Amino acid sequence: MFGDGHAKINLIGPDGEPELIWAEDMKHNEVRRAMAVVIERQADFLARWRARHG
């Protein structure tokens, strides 16, 4: 998304908010930025997921 690393983010964690599962080869500020994007666009990402997977 922002560099050479990658992360796995659960769109709905135990508390209903996105949850970081793991991040690899990402700086802390890149992880924070990725999480901020997912939090901001959570509803959009979930709608797209449901449209594809039912």
Coordinates of C-alpha atoms in Angstrom, one line a residue:
M1 CA 0.0 0.0 0.0
F2 CA 2.7 2.5 1.0
G3 CA 6.0 0.7 0.7
D4 CA 7.6 -2.8 0.1
G5 CA 5.9 -4.4 3.1
H6 CA 2.5 -5.9 3.6
A7 CA 0.0 -6.4 6.4
K8 CA -3.0 -8.5 7.1
I9 CA -5.9 -6.6 8.7
N10 CA -9.1 -8.2 9.9
L11 CA -12.0 -5.9 8.8
I12 CA -14.0 -6.7 11.9
G13 CA -12.1 -7.6 15.1
P14 CA -13.6 -8.8 18.4
D15 CA -14.7 -5.2 19.3
G16 CA -16.1 -4.5 15.8
E17 CA -13.2 -2.4 14.8
P18 CA -10.5 -3.4 12.3
E19 CA -7.7 -5.4 13.9
L20 CA -4.1 -5.8 12.8
I21 CA -3.2 -9.5 12.5
W22 CA 0.4 -9.0 11.3
A23 CA 2.7 -6.7 9.4
E24 CA 5.9 -7.5 7.7
D25 CA 8.6 -5.2 6.4
M26 CA 6.6 -2.1 7.3
K27 CA 7.7 0.8 9.5
H28 CA 5.4 1.7 12.4
N29 CA 4.2 4.8 10.8
E30 CA 3.2 2.8 7.6
V31 CA 1.3 0.4 9.8
R32 CA -0.5 3.3 11.5
R33 CA -1.3 4.9 8.2
A34 CA -2.7 1.6 6.8
M35 CA -4.8 1.1 9.9
A36 CA -6.1 4.6 9.6
V37 CA -7.2 4.0 6.0
V38 CA -8.9 0.7 6.9
I39 CA -10.7 2.3 9.8
E40 CA -11.8 5.3 7.7
R41 CA -13.1 3.1 4.9
Q42 CA -14.2 0.0 6.8
A43 CA -17.8 0.3 5.6
D44 CA -16.7 0.5 2.0
F45 CA -14.4 -2.5 2.3
L46 CA -17.1 -4.5 4.0
A47 CA -19.6 -3.7 1.3
R48 CA -17.2 -4.7 -1.4
W49 CA -16.4 -8.0 0.5
R50 CA -20.1 -8.8 0.8
A51 CA -20.8 -8.0 -2.8
R52 CA -18.1 -10.5 -3.9
H53 CA -18.5 -13.2 -1.2
G54 CA -22.1 -12.9 -0.2

